[in-house]
């Protein structure tokens, strides 16, 4: 007999508290903690991260929601109140990253913080938060892929509790949430290793490596999903964006190495170097 996980973690004053929210918040808290520790190592104030997140977090959620709605607009035109119904998911990570980045550009300019430095300390933390956050999709039974077989899922040694919860709409499904969670989990340790390896990366290259790693994996995983947002009917929005980001990040990486005298990672920067 299949055993499905319950989306509701507990009831509080008559309101259902979902695992999705708990998992997302847990990932964010861990990201803030890790980023704050690294901020001190590179000469920033520990409070710089929390100050950024004070407005950056709600803006990221708004951006994630708007991105999702923009590319699946019709249901929300028919029932506008559903715009505010995020309890069942409907957040697109790329929208959150875009909104967060735009706020970060302004925040760093206003606080006289080197933009590349902030991006470098944040990138691994964002990666591990994404890895954790995908388990919120698991609890919601969403972000899964096309039909597959029980034999296939067992052959790749997926735990039974995941396999059981991948039986959706009368068929076993590819656990694409798991593929992305594992991809970003590995990516977190890759970025940490490169960041700690003296001389391997220059200023800004941790952040660029994050874009390269994440977009490459997302490009393939998105092609397996059944809930993709589409552009012009048959173009997967996140897959196209992943391809563009992957190519663009490689170009930027090479261009900066050839055209710019880059500073090494892990040092303090002056007030005139916020975007160098």
XYZ file of N, CA and C in Angstrom:
828
model
N 0.844 -1.206 0.000
C 0.000 0.000 0.000
C 0.873 1.247 0.000
N 0.554 2.176 -0.900
C 1.342 3.392 -1.004
C 1.088 4.303 0.191
N 2.171 4.962 0.656
C 2.065 5.863 1.799
C 2.449 7.272 1.362
N 1.449 8.155 1.281
C 1.691 9.509 0.825
C 1.993 10.434 2.004
N 2.943 11.330 1.799
C 3.251 12.309 2.837
C 2.122 13.333 2.903
N 1.929 13.866 4.073
C 0.893 14.878 4.293
C 1.491 16.258 4.091
N 0.873 17.041 3.229
C 1.368 18.397 2.979
C 1.326 19.260 4.220
N 0.397 18.981 5.121
C 0.224 19.792 6.325
C 1.124 19.257 7.441
N 1.960 20.145 7.984
C 2.849 19.743 9.074
C 2.104 19.716 10.402
N 1.331 20.784 10.649
C 0.546 20.854 11.885
C -0.480 21.986 11.751
N -1.381 22.026 12.695
C -2.390 23.079 12.759
C -2.003 24.070 13.845
N -2.174 25.355 13.561
C -1.859 26.403 14.527
C -2.999 27.414 14.545
N -3.723 27.452 15.665
C -4.871 28.348 15.805
C -5.868 28.175 14.661
N -6.056 26.928 14.286
C -7.038 26.631 13.246
C -6.520 26.772 11.832
N -5.265 27.191 11.660
C -4.673 27.352 10.327
C -3.684 26.222 10.051
N -3.703 25.748 8.832
C -2.779 24.687 8.439
C -1.412 25.281 8.116
N -0.378 24.719 8.721
C 0.995 25.113 8.417
C 1.593 24.014 7.544
N 1.994 24.400 6.324
C 2.438 23.419 5.344
C 3.938 23.155 5.443
N 4.316 21.922 5.146
C 5.723 21.574 5.076
C 6.463 22.437 4.058
N 5.783 22.778 2.973
C 6.379 23.604 1.929
C 6.968 24.887 2.528
N 6.159 25.558 3.361
C 6.615 26.812 3.968
C 7.757 26.576 4.943
N 7.642 25.529 5.752
C 8.682 25.230 6.743
C 10.017 24.950 6.061
N 9.969 24.176 4.996
C 11.197 23.808 4.284
C 11.826 25.014 3.604
N 11.009 25.842 2.947
C 11.528 27.033 2.284
C 12.185 27.973 3.295
N 11.498 28.211 4.413
C 12.039 29.105 5.445
C 13.324 28.538 6.035
N 13.380 27.223 6.224
C 14.595 26.591 6.758
C 15.782 26.818 5.828
N 15.543 26.687 4.521
C 16.604 26.932 3.549
C 17.088 28.372 3.582
N 16.160 29.290 3.729
C 16.515 30.711 3.785
C 17.344 31.020 5.030
N 16.933 30.474 6.161
C 17.660 30.707 7.415
C 19.091 30.186 7.319
N 19.241 28.988 6.755
C 20.587 28.436 6.586
C 21.416 29.304 5.649
N 20.812 29.798 4.584
C 21.527 30.657 3.633
C 21.995 31.945 4.304
N 21.155 32.532 5.129
C 21.535 33.758 5.842
C 22.685 33.483 6.800
N 22.603 32.377 7.514
C 23.656 32.022 8.475
C 25.003 31.831 7.778
N 25.020 31.068 6.699
C 26.271 30.796 5.996
C 26.832 32.063 5.343
N 25.955 32.859 4.757
C 26.406 34.090 4.102
C 26.961 35.086 5.121
N 26.334 35.168 6.281
C 26.790 36.098 7.315
C 28.178 35.733 7.806
N 28.422 34.441 7.977
C 29.754 33.998 8.400
C 30.808 34.339 7.353
N 30.494 34.105 6.091
C 31.459 34.396 5.033
C 31.665 35.891 4.864
N 30.611 36.673 5.097
C 30.722 38.130 4.976
C 31.805 38.679 5.894
N 31.870 38.177 7.113
C 32.887 38.633 8.045
C 34.293 38.292 7.564
N 34.438 37.173 6.890
C 35.756 36.741 6.420
C 36.299 37.638 5.322
N 35.410 38.272 4.559
C 35.871 39.088 3.437
C 35.795 40.582 3.748
N 35.621 40.915 5.009
C 35.689 42.312 5.408
C 34.372 43.053 5.423
N 33.266 42.364 5.214
C 31.959 42.992 5.315
C 31.445 42.869 6.739
N 30.415 43.643 7.034
C 29.752 43.504 8.328
C 28.802 42.309 8.285
N 28.693 41.601 9.384
C 27.769 40.471 9.454
C 26.337 40.926 9.191
N 26.009 42.142 9.639
C 24.646 42.667 9.476
C 24.320 43.019 8.036
N 25.324 43.111 7.170
C 25.045 43.451 5.772
C 24.105 42.429 5.135
N 24.282 41.168 5.468
C 23.439 40.117 4.889
C 22.012 40.236 5.393
N 21.844 40.383 6.711
C 20.489 40.493 7.259
C 19.809 41.775 6.797
N 20.572 42.863 6.652
C 19.997 44.109 6.144
C 19.495 43.929 4.711
N 20.272 43.221 3.915
C 19.843 42.948 2.541
C 18.591 42.079 2.514
N 18.559 41.044 3.355
C 17.449 40.103 3.349
C 16.164 40.709 3.886
N 16.265 41.751 4.678
C 15.077 42.365 5.272
C 14.054 42.743 4.205
N 14.528 43.304 3.112
C 13.649 43.614 1.989
C 13.857 42.661 0.825
N 15.065 42.106 0.735
C 15.376 41.205 -0.380
C 14.533 39.952 -0.388
N 14.248 39.390 0.800
C 13.468 38.155 0.870
C 12.040 38.350 0.375
N 11.294 39.344 0.892
C 9.943 39.535 0.356
C 9.931 39.890 -1.128
N 10.928 40.658 -1.582
C 10.997 40.982 -3.004
C 11.254 39.733 -3.845
N 12.082 38.824 -3.324
C 12.357 37.576 -4.043
C 11.090 36.732 -4.165
N 10.303 36.664 -3.093
C 9.044 35.916 -3.148
C 8.077 36.553 -4.137
N 8.026 37.880 -4.131
C 7.153 38.577 -5.086
C 7.614 38.317 -6.515
N 8.927 38.388 -6.735
C 9.470 38.131 -8.064
C 9.195 36.709 -8.519
N 9.346 35.747 -7.591
C 9.086 34.341 -7.926
C 7.628 34.137 -8.292
N 6.736 34.811 -7.576
C 5.305 34.680 -7.857
C 4.938 35.362 -9.180
N 5.453 36.558 -9.415
C 5.141 37.282 -10.640
C 5.652 36.550 -11.882
N 6.833 35.966 -11.772
C 7.402 35.195 -12.879
C 6.479 34.034 -13.229
N 6.013 33.335 -12.197
C 5.130 32.185 -12.419
C 3.815 32.628 -13.055
N 3.244 33.709 -12.532
C 1.954 34.194 -13.044
C 2.088 34.710 -14.464
N 3.178 35.406 -14.756
C 3.368 36.015 -16.065
C 3.315 34.991 -17.188
N 3.873 33.821 -16.955
C 3.928 32.799 -18.000
C 2.816 31.747 -17.868
N 1.879 31.996 -16.969
C 0.680 31.152 -16.861
C -0.482 32.056 -16.478
N -0.707 33.070 -17.282
C -1.541 34.211 -16.912
C -3.037 33.917 -16.907
N -3.510 33.088 -17.827
C -4.938 32.914 -18.031
C -5.718 32.518 -16.770
N -5.251 31.530 -15.992
C -6.013 31.164 -14.780
C -6.177 32.320 -13.798
N -5.201 33.209 -13.757
C -5.254 34.316 -12.805
C -6.124 35.462 -13.321
N -6.266 35.570 -14.621
C -7.210 36.533 -15.181
C -8.644 36.105 -14.901
N -8.866 34.803 -14.909
C -10.199 34.278 -14.645
C -10.556 34.340 -13.163
N -9.560 34.204 -12.310
C -9.792 34.219 -10.857
C -8.645 34.980 -10.188
N -8.686 36.316 -10.239
C -7.554 37.137 -9.769
C -7.143 36.890 -8.310
N -8.068 36.474 -7.479
C -7.722 36.282 -6.069
C -6.686 35.185 -5.894
N -6.558 34.293 -6.873
C -5.583 33.199 -6.802
C -4.142 33.697 -6.882
N -3.977 34.943 -7.292
C -2.643 35.543 -7.307
C -1.997 35.445 -5.927
N -2.814 35.544 -4.897
C -2.306 35.578 -3.523
C -2.275 34.194 -2.876
N -2.673 33.184 -3.603
C -2.725 31.830 -3.058
C -1.405 31.104 -3.336
N -0.451 31.318 -2.462
C 0.864 30.677 -2.631
C 1.019 29.467 -1.718
N -0.027 29.125 -1.002
C 0.049 28.000 -0.071
C 0.197 26.669 -0.799
N -0.184 26.666 -2.074
C -0.077 25.434 -2.855
C 1.082 25.475 -3.840
N 2.028 26.377 -3.621
C 3.165 26.495 -4.535
C 2.964 27.652 -5.497
N 3.517 27.489 -6.696
C 3.382 28.557 -7.680
C 4.453 29.625 -7.564
N 5.653 29.230 -7.139
C 6.794 30.141 -7.058
C 7.873 29.639 -8.014
N 8.392 30.525 -8.829
C 9.419 30.158 -9.810
C 10.763 30.714 -9.348
N 11.732 29.829 -9.158
C 13.008 30.232 -8.585
C 13.703 31.302 -9.406
N 13.585 31.231 -10.731
C 14.252 32.233 -11.553
C 13.697 33.628 -11.297
N 12.397 33.717 -11.090
C 11.808 35.022 -10.780
C 12.343 35.581 -9.484
N 12.530 34.697 -8.485
C 13.085 35.137 -7.218
C 14.528 35.582 -7.345
N 15.304 34.855 -8.140
C 16.706 35.212 -8.338
C 16.840 36.549 -9.062
N 15.992 36.777 -10.057
C 16.040 38.038 -10.809
C 15.694 39.215 -9.901
N 14.597 39.080 -9.148
C 14.181 40.157 -8.253
C 15.236 40.405 -7.176
N 15.778 39.319 -6.616
C 16.805 39.461 -5.598
C 18.060 40.133 -6.126
N 18.432 39.797 -7.357
C 19.631 40.397 -7.951
C 19.441 41.899 -8.176
N 18.285 42.297 -8.671
C 18.026 43.724 -8.910
C 18.079 44.512 -7.605
N 17.504 43.959 -6.560
C 17.569 44.620 -5.262
C 19.011 44.652 -4.745
N 19.771 43.602 -4.993
C 21.158 43.544 -4.536
C 22.009 44.621 -5.204
N 21.784 44.844 -6.489
C 22.533 45.888 -7.196
C 22.314 47.243 -6.511
N 21.063 47.562 -6.239
C 20.754 48.833 -5.575
C 21.305 48.854 -4.155
N 21.139 47.756 -3.436
C 21.584 47.681 -2.042
C 23.091 47.886 -1.940
N 23.850 47.219 -2.792
C 25.312 47.349 -2.760
C 25.753 48.759 -3.119
N 25.066 49.363 -4.074
C 25.399 50.740 -4.442
C 25.134 51.691 -3.278
N 23.993 51.523 -2.636
C 23.618 52.398 -1.531
C 24.526 52.203 -0.321
N 24.908 50.956 -0.040
C 25.724 50.652 1.141
C 27.224 50.676 0.857
N 27.600 50.955 -0.385
C 28.999 50.988 -0.807
C 29.674 49.643 -0.505
N 29.058 48.594 -1.003
C 29.585 47.244 -0.865
C 29.924 46.722 -2.258
N 31.077 46.106 -2.455
C 31.416 45.552 -3.769
C 30.375 44.512 -4.200
N 29.753 44.746 -5.333
C 28.693 43.851 -5.798
C 29.189 42.427 -5.999
N 30.342 42.285 -6.656
C 30.861 40.943 -6.917
C 31.179 40.211 -5.612
N 31.619 40.958 -4.610
C 31.924 40.342 -3.324
C 30.667 39.759 -2.690
N 29.596 40.550 -2.705
C 28.337 40.079 -2.118
C 27.829 38.861 -2.891
N 27.909 38.905 -4.204
C 27.462 37.777 -5.013
C 28.276 36.521 -4.702
N 29.570 36.692 -4.495
C 30.431 35.546 -4.198
C 30.091 34.891 -2.861
N 29.810 35.709 -1.853
C 29.501 35.113 -0.553
C 28.106 34.495 -0.547
N 27.216 35.014 -1.393
C 25.833 34.537 -1.391
C 25.631 33.285 -2.240
N 26.420 33.131 -3.302
C 26.158 32.081 -4.289
C 26.068 30.664 -3.692
N 27.054 30.203 -2.922
C 26.918 28.855 -2.356
C 25.729 28.720 -1.419
N 25.435 29.783 -0.667
C 24.308 29.742 0.262
C 22.992 29.629 -0.478
N 22.868 30.343 -1.579
C 21.667 30.246 -2.394
C 21.536 28.828 -2.958
N 22.661 28.254 -3.348
C 22.650 26.903 -3.916
C 22.119 25.880 -2.916
N 22.583 25.927 -1.675
C 22.122 24.948 -0.688
C 20.679 25.222 -0.302
N 20.264 26.493 -0.292
C 18.862 26.817 -0.014
C 17.953 26.255 -1.101
N 18.393 26.305 -2.351
C 17.620 25.724 -3.439
C 17.512 24.210 -3.279
N 18.605 23.584 -2.871
C 18.598 22.139 -2.681
C 17.575 21.739 -1.624
N 17.556 22.471 -0.533
C 16.594 22.193 0.538
C 15.179 22.511 0.076
N 15.025 23.632 -0.598
C 13.702 24.086 -1.012
C 12.977 23.126 -1.932
N 13.694 22.365 -2.743
C 13.057 21.417 -3.651
C 12.282 20.331 -2.900
N 12.646 20.107 -1.643
C 11.896 19.122 -0.863
C 10.522 19.655 -0.480
N 10.357 20.965 -0.543
C 9.022 21.523 -0.387
C 8.132 21.111 -1.547
N 8.715 21.045 -2.752
C 7.975 20.547 -3.913
C 7.588 19.090 -3.730
N 8.477 18.314 -3.138
C 8.177 16.911 -2.866
C 6.972 16.790 -1.943
N 6.952 17.581 -0.889
C 5.840 17.519 0.062
C 4.527 17.955 -0.592
N 4.613 18.817 -1.597
C 3.424 19.283 -2.307
C 3.046 18.383 -3.482
N 3.863 17.357 -3.732
C 3.662 16.488 -4.904
C 3.610 17.305 -6.189
N 4.660 18.096 -6.403
C 4.758 18.931 -7.595
C 6.202 18.909 -8.093
N 6.437 19.593 -9.214
C 7.778 19.645 -9.816
C 8.296 18.251 -10.139
N 7.412 17.396 -10.629
C 7.818 16.049 -11.026
C 7.882 15.955 -12.540
N 8.405 14.843 -13.025
C 8.598 14.666 -14.457
C 7.579 13.737 -15.088
N 7.911 13.265 -16.282
C 7.017 12.406 -17.036
C 6.903 11.015 -16.444
N 6.079 10.211 -17.077
C 5.826 8.857 -16.589
C 7.072 7.987 -16.712
N 7.222 7.118 -15.733
C 8.304 6.145 -15.749
C 7.784 4.849 -15.136
N 8.669 3.956 -14.792
C 8.237 2.675 -14.230
C 8.805 2.478 -12.837
N 8.149 1.606 -12.096
C 8.637 1.266 -10.762
C 10.022 0.635 -10.843
N 10.227 -0.206 -11.836
C 11.522 -0.866 -12.006
C 12.638 0.158 -12.206
N 12.363 1.200 -12.986
C 13.390 2.217 -13.219
C 13.735 2.945 -11.926
N 12.727 3.354 -11.185
C 12.972 4.085 -9.942
C 13.738 3.231 -8.942
N 13.404 1.967 -8.892
C 14.132 1.077 -7.983
C 15.559 0.837 -8.456
N 15.748 0.846 -9.765
C 17.075 0.575 -10.315
C 18.075 1.683 -10.021
N 17.593 2.902 -9.778
C 18.509 4.005 -9.457
C 18.585 4.237 -7.946
N 18.074 3.269 -7.195
C 18.252 3.202 -5.734
C 17.662 4.409 -5.004
N 16.489 4.822 -5.449
C 15.768 5.877 -4.755
C 15.055 5.274 -3.552
N 15.105 5.923 -2.407
C 14.404 5.389 -1.227
C 12.918 5.158 -1.490
N 12.368 4.157 -0.843
C 10.977 3.763 -1.080
C 9.973 4.877 -0.797
N 10.248 5.691 0.239
C 9.273 6.735 0.559
C 9.170 7.773 -0.563
N 10.262 7.954 -1.310
C 10.200 8.862 -2.466
C 9.456 8.182 -3.608
N 9.780 6.928 -3.851
C 9.119 6.187 -4.929
C 7.607 6.168 -4.719
N 7.186 5.906 -3.500
C 5.759 5.833 -3.207
C 5.056 7.156 -3.471
N 5.746 8.245 -3.211
C 5.136 9.562 -3.414
C 5.316 10.082 -4.836
N 6.000 9.318 -5.659
C 6.091 9.641 -7.077
C 5.024 8.912 -7.899
N 4.127 8.216 -7.230
C 2.984 7.613 -7.919
C 1.874 8.656 -7.939
N 1.771 9.358 -9.062
C 0.873 10.513 -9.177
C 0.003 10.363 -10.420
N -1.276 10.598 -10.262
C -2.230 10.511 -11.382
C -2.152 9.169 -12.098
N -2.043 8.119 -11.320
C -2.119 6.779 -11.885
C -0.854 6.240 -12.506
N 0.280 6.897 -12.270
C 1.532 6.417 -12.862
C 2.707 6.887 -12.011
N 3.813 6.144 -12.091
C 5.048 6.585 -11.447
C 5.676 7.687 -12.286
N 6.288 8.648 -11.603
C 6.836 9.838 -12.261
C 8.328 10.000 -11.993
N 8.993 10.654 -12.909
C 10.398 10.993 -12.692
C 10.494 12.009 -11.546
N 11.309 11.747 -10.532
C 11.442 12.667 -9.401
C 12.381 13.830 -9.733
N 11.944 14.699 -10.612
C 12.815 15.799 -11.051
C 13.154 16.752 -9.908
N 12.273 16.821 -8.904
C 12.613 17.634 -7.737
C 13.893 17.095 -7.086
N 14.002 15.769 -7.059
C 15.165 15.123 -6.446
C 16.418 15.336 -7.285
N 16.277 15.239 -8.590
C 17.423 15.445 -9.469
C 18.005 16.850 -9.263
N 17.110 17.841 -9.190
C 17.610 19.208 -9.012
C 18.156 19.415 -7.603
N 17.529 18.803 -6.619
C 18.025 18.926 -5.253
C 19.437 18.357 -5.140
N 19.652 17.188 -5.739
C 20.978 16.579 -5.701
C 21.995 17.388 -6.495
N 21.566 17.916 -7.640
C 22.466 18.713 -8.478
C 22.945 19.958 -7.734
N 22.035 20.652 -7.061
C 22.413 21.860 -6.328
C 23.169 21.514 -5.041
N 22.867 20.367 -4.444
C 23.593 19.928 -3.249
C 25.060 19.686 -3.594
N 25.296 18.986 -4.692
C 26.680 18.765 -5.145
C 27.328 20.097 -5.514
N 26.570 20.947 -6.197
C 27.084 22.250 -6.603
C 27.521 23.097 -5.431
N 26.808 23.000 -4.319
C 27.177 23.742 -3.112
C 28.591 23.388 -2.678
N 28.895 22.099 -2.622
C 30.222 21.668 -2.176
C 31.299 21.981 -3.216
N 30.934 21.959 -4.485
C 31.879 22.350 -5.539
C 32.267 23.817 -5.365
N 31.279 24.679 -5.147
C 31.562 26.106 -4.974
C 32.378 26.376 -3.711
N 32.035 25.684 -2.630
C 32.797 25.850 -1.382
C 34.242 25.421 -1.582
N 34.438 24.298 -2.265
C 35.799 23.810 -2.526
C 36.586 24.825 -3.352
N 35.980 25.330 -4.413
C 36.671 26.289 -5.272
C 36.940 27.590 -4.537
N 35.993 27.996 -3.691
C 36.165 29.244 -2.956
C 37.292 29.145 -1.939
N 37.456 27.984 -1.344
C 38.493 27.796 -0.324
C 39.863 27.486 -0.922
N 39.874 27.038 -2.165
C 41.136 26.680 -2.805
C 41.843 27.963 -3.230
N 42.867 28.333 -2.525
C 43.559 29.603 -2.725
C 44.019 29.770 -4.168
N 43.620 30.872 -4.754
C 44.091 31.219 -6.086
C 43.324 30.598 -7.235
N 42.362 29.722 -6.951
C 41.654 29.054 -8.041
C 40.640 29.963 -8.707
N 39.978 30.803 -7.935
C 38.984 31.711 -8.478
C 39.301 33.145 -8.091
N 38.931 34.041 -8.969
C 39.118 35.460 -8.717
C 37.786 36.076 -8.285
N 37.850 37.368 -7.989
C 36.660 38.089 -7.554
C 35.524 37.936 -8.564
N 34.367 37.529 -8.086
C 33.188 37.391 -8.937
C 33.012 36.023 -9.553
N 34.025 35.192 -9.512
C 33.958 33.923 -10.238
C 33.233 32.816 -9.463
N 33.068 32.989 -8.164
C 32.220 32.057 -7.429
C 30.780 32.218 -7.900
N 30.352 33.476 -8.012
C 28.987 33.764 -8.463
C 28.768 33.298 -9.895
N 29.736 33.545 -10.759
C 29.606 33.123 -12.152
C 29.582 31.605 -12.249
N 30.394 30.943 -11.435
C 30.401 29.477 -11.423
C 29.058 28.926 -10.965
N 28.421 29.633 -10.029
C 27.074 29.238 -9.606
C 26.107 29.254 -10.787
N 26.136 30.331 -11.553
C 25.235 30.452 -12.701
C 25.498 29.335 -13.705
N 26.771 29.075 -13.978
C 27.130 28.017 -14.932
C 26.633 26.661 -14.443
N 26.907 26.348 -13.186
C 26.536 25.040 -12.647
C 25.019 24.852 -12.621
N 24.326 25.835 -12.021
C 22.889 25.676 -11.853
C 22.152 25.662 -13.192
N 22.487 26.585 -14.070
C 21.769 26.679 -15.343
C 22.006 25.448 -16.214
N 23.199 24.869 -16.144
C 23.482 23.670 -16.938
C 22.578 22.518 -16.496
N 22.511 22.281 -15.187
C 21.663 21.208 -14.695
C 20.187 21.483 -14.913
N 19.767 22.711 -14.654
C 18.355 23.062 -14.798
C 17.899 22.931 -16.246
N 18.783 23.213 -17.173
C 18.458 23.129 -18.592
C 17.969 21.730 -18.958
N 18.611 20.710 -18.431
C 18.228 19.331 -18.742
C 17.051 18.861 -17.882
N 17.079 19.207 -16.612
C 16.020 18.767 -15.711
C 14.682 19.384 -16.103
N 14.709 20.641 -16.511
C 13.475 21.317 -16.919
C 12.819 20.603 -18.091
N 13.632 20.048 -18.969
C 13.089 19.335 -20.123
C 12.349 18.070 -19.757
N 12.527 17.591 -18.529
C 11.861 16.371 -18.074
C 10.560 16.659 -17.334
N 10.343 17.903 -16.943
C 9.208 18.228 -16.085
C 7.899 18.306 -16.874
N 6.811 18.109 -16.156
C 5.488 18.159 -16.781
C 4.742 19.448 -16.451
N 5.344 20.308 -15.618
C 4.658 21.528 -15.182
C 5.388 22.787 -15.629
N 6.134 22.693 -16.707
C 6.915 23.831 -17.175
C 6.018 24.979 -17.613
N 6.546 26.194 -17.477
C 5.901 27.377 -18.034
C 6.396 27.534 -19.469
N 5.485 27.901 -20.371
C 5.819 27.918 -21.794
C 5.709 29.316 -22.394
N 6.521 29.532 -23.419
C 6.513 30.761 -24.202
C 6.184 30.401 -25.641
N 5.210 31.089 -26.215
C 4.776 30.810 -27.585
C 4.324 29.366 -27.768
N 3.803 28.769 -26.717
C 3.166 27.472 -26.837
C 4.058 26.267 -26.662
N 5.296 26.314 -27.118
C 6.120 25.096 -27.059
C 7.550 25.334 -26.601
N 7.874 26.534 -26.154
C 9.221 26.823 -25.652
C 9.165 26.896 -24.139
N 9.903 26.004 -23.494
C 9.949 26.020 -22.033
C 10.744 27.238 -21.568
N 10.087 28.110 -20.827
C 10.695 29.383 -20.436
C 11.977 29.167 -19.640
N 11.912 28.347 -18.605
C 13.083 28.159 -17.743
C 14.208 27.417 -18.449
N 13.855 26.569 -19.408
C 14.889 25.864 -20.169
C 15.619 26.839 -21.089
N 14.864 27.714 -21.740
C 15.475 28.734 -22.600
C 16.336 29.680 -21.774
N 15.807 30.128 -20.629
C 16.564 31.041 -19.775
C 17.835 30.373 -19.262
N 17.747 29.089 -18.926
C 18.926 28.350 -18.457
C 20.001 28.293 -19.533
N 19.585 28.050 -20.768
C 20.534 28.004 -21.879
C 21.222 29.346 -22.062
N 20.437 30.417 -22.020
C 21.001 31.761 -22.196
C 21.948 32.120 -21.050
N 21.568 31.762 -19.834
C 22.417 32.054 -18.680
C 23.704 31.243 -18.729
N 23.600 29.994 -19.138
C 24.777 29.130 -19.224
C 25.786 29.688 -20.221
N 25.310 30.020 -21.406
C 26.199 30.578 -22.432
C 26.729 31.938 -21.999
N 25.831 32.782 -21.484
C 26.228 34.122 -21.073
C 27.257 34.104 -19.959
N 27.092 33.216 -18.984
C 28.027 33.153 -17.854
C 29.408 32.707 -18.306
N 29.465 31.763 -19.243
C 30.760 31.316 -19.759
C 31.452 32.460 -20.505
N 30.690 33.193 -21.290
C 31.250 34.334 -22.029
C 31.797 35.377 -21.054
N 31.008 35.693 -20.019
C 31.444 36.680 -19.025
C 32.693 36.200 -18.305
N 32.738 34.921 -17.956
C 33.902 34.353 -17.267
C 35.155 34.525 -18.116
N 35.073 34.151 -19.383
C 36.228 34.236 -20.281
C 36.609 35.696 -20.533
N 35.609 36.540 -20.761
C 35.865 37.964 -21.051
C 36.565 38.639 -19.881
N 36.100 38.369 -18.659
C 36.706 38.990 -17.490
C 38.149 38.527 -17.300
N 38.417 37.275 -17.581
C 39.775 36.759 -17.439
C 40.715 37.386 -18.466
N 40.199 37.658 -19.663
C 41.045 38.196 -20.733
C 41.186 39.710 -20.672
N 40.113 40.400 -20.284
C 40.074 41.856 -20.411
C 40.292 42.594 -19.100
N 40.222 41.895 -17.982
C 40.241 42.578 -16.696
C 41.332 42.023 -15.792
N 41.993 42.926 -15.077
C 42.925 42.502 -14.040
C 42.113 42.218 -12.791
N 41.886 40.952 -12.517
C 40.970 40.568 -11.454
C 41.677 40.487 -10.111
N 40.974 40.919 -9.089
C 41.471 40.788 -7.728
C 41.178 39.389 -7.229
N 42.008 38.863 -6.352
C 41.753 37.526 -5.804
C 40.565 37.541 -4.862
N 39.979 36.377 -4.664
C 38.893 36.278 -3.698
C 39.468 36.377 -2.279
N 38.588 36.744 -1.331
C 38.943 36.865 0.086
C 39.893 38.031 0.361
N 39.353 39.217 0.308
C 40.052 40.412 0.755
C 39.020 41.509 0.932
N 39.393 42.576 1.617
C 38.469 43.687 1.799
C 38.610 44.644 0.629
N 37.533 45.387 0.343
C 37.521 46.309 -0.780
C 37.173 47.710 -0.304
N 37.660 48.674 -1.030
C 37.416 50.058 -0.701
C 36.054 50.547 -1.170
N 35.648 51.749 -0.762
C 34.315 52.265 -1.106
C 34.138 52.574 -2.577
N 35.216 52.653 -3.362
C 35.089 52.964 -4.793
C 35.105 51.710 -5.656
N 34.998 50.530 -5.034
C 35.178 49.290 -5.792
C 33.923 48.426 -5.800
N 32.735 49.019 -5.596
C 31.523 48.216 -5.388
C 31.129 47.400 -6.606
N 31.497 47.807 -7.813
C 31.107 47.087 -9.027
C 32.303 46.672 -9.847
N 33.491 46.705 -9.270
C 34.707 46.362 -10.017
C 34.752 44.861 -10.271
